[in-house]
Amino acid sequence: MSNVVERSEPTPCTRGPTDSGVELLSARKATLGEGMTIRRLIPQRSRRMVGAWCFVDHFGPVELPADHPGLRVGPHPHIGLQTVTWLVAGEVLHRDSLGHEQLIRPGAVNLMTAGRGISHSEESPENRGPQLHGIQLWVALPEAHHATEPAFEHVAELPRIDSGGMHITVFMGEGLGLRAPTKSYTPILGAELRFDEPGRQALKLNPDFEHALVLVEGEAEVAGHLLEAGSLAYLAPGRSEVAISTRSSALLMLVGGAPFEEEVILWWNFVARTHEEIEHARKDWEGSDRFGRVDGYVGDPLSAPALAGRLK
Ligand code: MN
């Protein structure tokens, strides 16, 4: 997806570290196209990254009637990051400048490594169902790999564990006793936690990682704190376990990783180290073949916003 939250509701209240070391953050809301709400959980003023995860958007759930155009995100570029698409309901068609055309459904992951530059589009396919609900996440690439060759992976067979009433799927990195086959460049974890029924689980965490839990559906408590829909619980490094209680069926995302020590700039759909790098990428998108061409998308590519002032 493309970064659309340039203007949004003011950053809401955050609740700093509690005595159990949990920090609760509410999302900022924005609208993507007609009738689709996006909740931006990361970045926020008080929490810019979790490990190498630098962007977490929760979109939907939404019912899109048959006469609605559905999701339509025209061709746009990325550099310096990986995009991860994870659906809870519905389907999305991805096309990119490397020639991939891939339909994604719940349970599978799309991982696009932008590296030195790629462009892609995302749209609802023809003959879609009415529902759409998912998460779009970005991972910052470390300096040593920020300009790597662009790549795209679609993985439908992911490692899963069932523990009591909880079903864990790991789609990125390693943790909870599982390792994803997707390519990562820093110590990282991305997982879906699905609870079929009310229950309580103790999750084993890597104490070298910081983590965040995002409530996607249902109701849950994290370390005794009620996590509201569209909010995130941040857990600092040094923690080896967290208790999750659910009052109903529930769905949470767990993201984590070694704290990312490099300073990066996130501007529009780019992750970079310098203003010049962003300026260059912006200019290249507007008038060069650096980002290739996305075939098959009916509609215009997205234009980069103006660069207002020098980025730090
Ligand atoms: Mn995108």
Short mmCIF file of N, CA, C and O in Angstrom, two decimals, residues 51-99:
data_model
loop_
_atom_site.label_atom_id
_atom_site.label_comp_id
_atom_site.label_asym_id
_atom_site.label_seq_id
_atom_site.Cartn_x
_atom_site.Cartn_y
_atom_site.Cartn_z
N GLY A 51 11.55 -2.80 16.77
CA GLY A 51 12.55 -3.52 15.98
C GLY A 51 12.72 -2.78 14.67
O GLY A 51 12.74 -1.54 14.65
N ALA A 52 12.79 -3.53 13.56
CA ALA A 52 12.90 -2.89 12.25
C ALA A 52 11.53 -2.56 11.66
O ALA A 52 11.45 -2.02 10.56
N TRP A 53 10.46 -2.89 12.38
CA TRP A 53 9.11 -2.54 11.87
C TRP A 53 8.93 -1.02 11.96
O TRP A 53 9.00 -0.45 13.06
N CYS A 54 8.70 -0.37 10.84
CA CYS A 54 8.65 1.09 10.85
C CYS A 54 7.28 1.62 10.44
O CYS A 54 7.07 2.84 10.39
N PHE A 55 6.33 0.73 10.15
CA PHE A 55 5.02 1.17 9.66
C PHE A 55 4.05 0.02 9.89
O PHE A 55 4.30 -1.12 9.46
N VAL A 56 2.97 0.30 10.61
CA VAL A 56 1.92 -0.72 10.83
C VAL A 56 0.57 -0.04 10.62
O VAL A 56 0.18 0.83 11.39
N ASP A 57 -0.12 -0.42 9.55
CA ASP A 57 -1.45 0.10 9.25
C ASP A 57 -2.45 -1.06 9.32
O ASP A 57 -2.22 -2.11 8.72
N HIS A 58 -3.55 -0.82 10.02
CA HIS A 58 -4.63 -1.81 10.11
C HIS A 58 -5.79 -1.25 9.29
O HIS A 58 -6.27 -0.15 9.58
N PHE A 59 -6.22 -1.94 8.24
CA PHE A 59 -7.31 -1.42 7.40
C PHE A 59 -8.53 -2.33 7.46
O PHE A 59 -8.42 -3.54 7.54
N GLY A 60 -9.72 -1.70 7.46
CA GLY A 60 -10.96 -2.44 7.62
C GLY A 60 -11.14 -2.83 9.08
O GLY A 60 -10.46 -2.28 9.94
N PRO A 61 -12.08 -3.74 9.41
CA PRO A 61 -12.90 -4.50 8.46
C PRO A 61 -13.95 -3.62 7.79
O PRO A 61 -14.49 -2.71 8.42
N VAL A 62 -14.20 -3.89 6.51
CA VAL A 62 -15.16 -3.11 5.78
C VAL A 62 -15.93 -4.03 4.84
O VAL A 62 -15.38 -5.04 4.38
N GLU A 63 -17.20 -3.70 4.62
CA GLU A 63 -18.01 -4.42 3.64
C GLU A 63 -18.12 -3.51 2.42
O GLU A 63 -18.66 -2.41 2.52
N LEU A 64 -17.58 -3.93 1.31
CA LEU A 64 -17.60 -3.12 0.10
C LEU A 64 -18.64 -3.71 -0.84
O LEU A 64 -18.47 -4.81 -1.36
N PRO A 65 -19.77 -2.97 -1.05
CA PRO A 65 -20.82 -3.52 -1.90
C PRO A 65 -20.32 -3.73 -3.33
O PRO A 65 -19.27 -3.19 -3.73
N ALA A 66 -21.06 -4.52 -4.09
CA ALA A 66 -20.61 -4.93 -5.43
C ALA A 66 -20.37 -3.73 -6.35
O ALA A 66 -19.51 -3.79 -7.23
N ASP A 67 -21.11 -2.62 -6.12
CA ASP A 67 -20.91 -1.46 -7.01
C ASP A 67 -19.80 -0.53 -6.51
O ASP A 67 -19.55 0.51 -7.09
N HIS A 68 -19.14 -0.90 -5.43
CA HIS A 68 -18.01 -0.11 -4.92
C HIS A 68 -16.76 -0.48 -5.72
O HIS A 68 -16.57 -1.65 -6.08
N PRO A 69 -15.90 0.50 -6.03
CA PRO A 69 -14.70 0.15 -6.81
C PRO A 69 -13.73 -0.76 -6.05
O PRO A 69 -12.82 -1.34 -6.66
N GLY A 70 -13.92 -0.91 -4.75
CA GLY A 70 -13.01 -1.74 -3.98
C GLY A 70 -11.70 -1.01 -3.72
O GLY A 70 -11.60 0.20 -3.89
N LEU A 71 -10.71 -1.76 -3.30
CA LEU A 71 -9.39 -1.18 -3.02
C LEU A 71 -8.72 -0.87 -4.36
O LEU A 71 -8.67 -1.72 -5.25
N ARG A 72 -8.21 0.34 -4.50
CA ARG A 72 -7.49 0.71 -5.73
C ARG A 72 -6.32 1.60 -5.36
O ARG A 72 -6.48 2.79 -5.17
N VAL A 73 -5.16 1.00 -5.23
CA VAL A 73 -3.94 1.77 -4.93
C VAL A 73 -3.06 1.66 -6.17
O VAL A 73 -2.49 0.59 -6.45
N GLY A 74 -2.99 2.75 -6.93
CA GLY A 74 -2.27 2.74 -8.21
C GLY A 74 -0.77 2.59 -8.02
O GLY A 74 -0.26 2.64 -6.89
N PRO A 75 -0.04 2.38 -9.14
CA PRO A 75 1.40 2.16 -9.06
C PRO A 75 2.12 3.27 -8.29
O PRO A 75 1.83 4.46 -8.48
N HIS A 76 2.98 2.87 -7.40
CA HIS A 76 3.78 3.80 -6.59
C HIS A 76 5.09 3.12 -6.22
O HIS A 76 5.16 1.89 -6.22
N PRO A 77 6.11 3.93 -5.94
CA PRO A 77 7.45 3.37 -5.70
C PRO A 77 7.74 3.14 -4.22
O PRO A 77 7.09 3.72 -3.35
N HIS A 78 8.74 2.30 -3.97
CA HIS A 78 9.29 2.13 -2.62
C HIS A 78 10.80 2.01 -2.72
O HIS A 78 11.31 1.45 -3.71
N ILE A 79 11.51 2.48 -1.70
CA ILE A 79 12.94 2.19 -1.54
C ILE A 79 13.24 1.91 -0.07
O ILE A 79 12.53 2.39 0.82
N GLY A 80 14.31 1.13 0.16
CA GLY A 80 14.89 1.00 1.50
C GLY A 80 14.10 0.20 2.51
O GLY A 80 14.42 0.21 3.70
N LEU A 81 13.06 -0.51 2.05
CA LEU A 81 12.19 -1.22 3.00
C LEU A 81 11.64 -2.51 2.37
O LEU A 81 11.84 -2.77 1.19
N GLN A 82 10.97 -3.28 3.21
CA GLN A 82 10.18 -4.43 2.75
C GLN A 82 8.73 -4.15 3.12
O GLN A 82 8.46 -3.64 4.21
N THR A 83 7.80 -4.45 2.22
CA THR A 83 6.38 -4.35 2.57
C THR A 83 5.84 -5.76 2.82
O THR A 83 6.17 -6.70 2.10
N VAL A 84 5.02 -5.87 3.87
CA VAL A 84 4.43 -7.15 4.25
C VAL A 84 2.91 -6.98 4.25
O VAL A 84 2.40 -6.08 4.94
N THR A 85 2.21 -7.78 3.47
CA THR A 85 0.75 -7.71 3.43
C THR A 85 0.18 -8.97 4.06
O THR A 85 0.56 -10.09 3.68
N TRP A 86 -0.74 -8.78 5.02
CA TRP A 86 -1.36 -9.90 5.74
C TRP A 86 -2.86 -9.62 5.82
O TRP A 86 -3.27 -8.60 6.34
N LEU A 87 -3.65 -10.51 5.26
CA LEU A 87 -5.09 -10.29 5.23
C LEU A 87 -5.81 -11.14 6.29
O LEU A 87 -5.40 -12.27 6.56
N VAL A 88 -6.88 -10.57 6.83
CA VAL A 88 -7.76 -11.29 7.75
C VAL A 88 -9.01 -11.74 7.00
O VAL A 88 -9.57 -12.79 7.28
N ALA A 89 -9.44 -10.93 6.03
CA ALA A 89 -10.60 -11.28 5.19
C ALA A 89 -10.44 -10.61 3.83
O ALA A 89 -9.85 -9.54 3.72
N GLY A 90 -10.97 -11.26 2.81
CA GLY A 90 -10.96 -10.68 1.47
C GLY A 90 -9.76 -11.10 0.65
O GLY A 90 -9.05 -12.06 1.01
N GLU A 91 -9.53 -10.38 -0.43
CA GLU A 91 -8.41 -10.69 -1.31
C GLU A 91 -7.90 -9.42 -1.96
O GLU A 91 -8.65 -8.46 -2.14
N VAL A 92 -6.60 -9.41 -2.26
CA VAL A 92 -5.96 -8.24 -2.88
C VAL A 92 -5.05 -8.75 -3.99
O VAL A 92 -4.34 -9.75 -3.82
N LEU A 93 -5.09 -8.06 -5.13
CA LEU A 93 -4.23 -8.41 -6.26
C LEU A 93 -3.04 -7.47 -6.29
O LEU A 93 -3.21 -6.25 -6.37
N HIS A 94 -1.83 -8.04 -6.23
CA HIS A 94 -0.57 -7.29 -6.27
C HIS A 94 0.03 -7.42 -7.66
O HIS A 94 0.06 -8.51 -8.23
N ARG A 95 0.53 -6.30 -8.20
CA ARG A 95 1.32 -6.35 -9.45
C ARG A 95 2.55 -5.48 -9.21
O ARG A 95 2.45 -4.43 -8.57
N ASP A 96 3.71 -5.92 -9.71
CA ASP A 96 4.91 -5.08 -9.51
C ASP A 96 5.74 -4.96 -10.77
O ASP A 96 5.49 -5.63 -11.78
N SER A 97 6.76 -4.10 -10.66
CA SER A 97 7.60 -3.77 -11.81
C SER A 97 8.58 -4.89 -12.16
O SER A 97 9.28 -4.81 -13.16
N LEU A 98 8.64 -5.95 -11.33
CA LEU A 98 9.44 -7.13 -11.70
C LEU A 98 8.59 -8.10 -12.52
O LEU A 98 9.09 -9.13 -12.96
N GLY A 99 7.29 -7.80 -12.67
CA GLY A 99 6.42 -8.65 -13.48
C GLY A 99 5.56 -9.61 -12.67
O GLY A 99 4.85 -10.44 -13.25
#
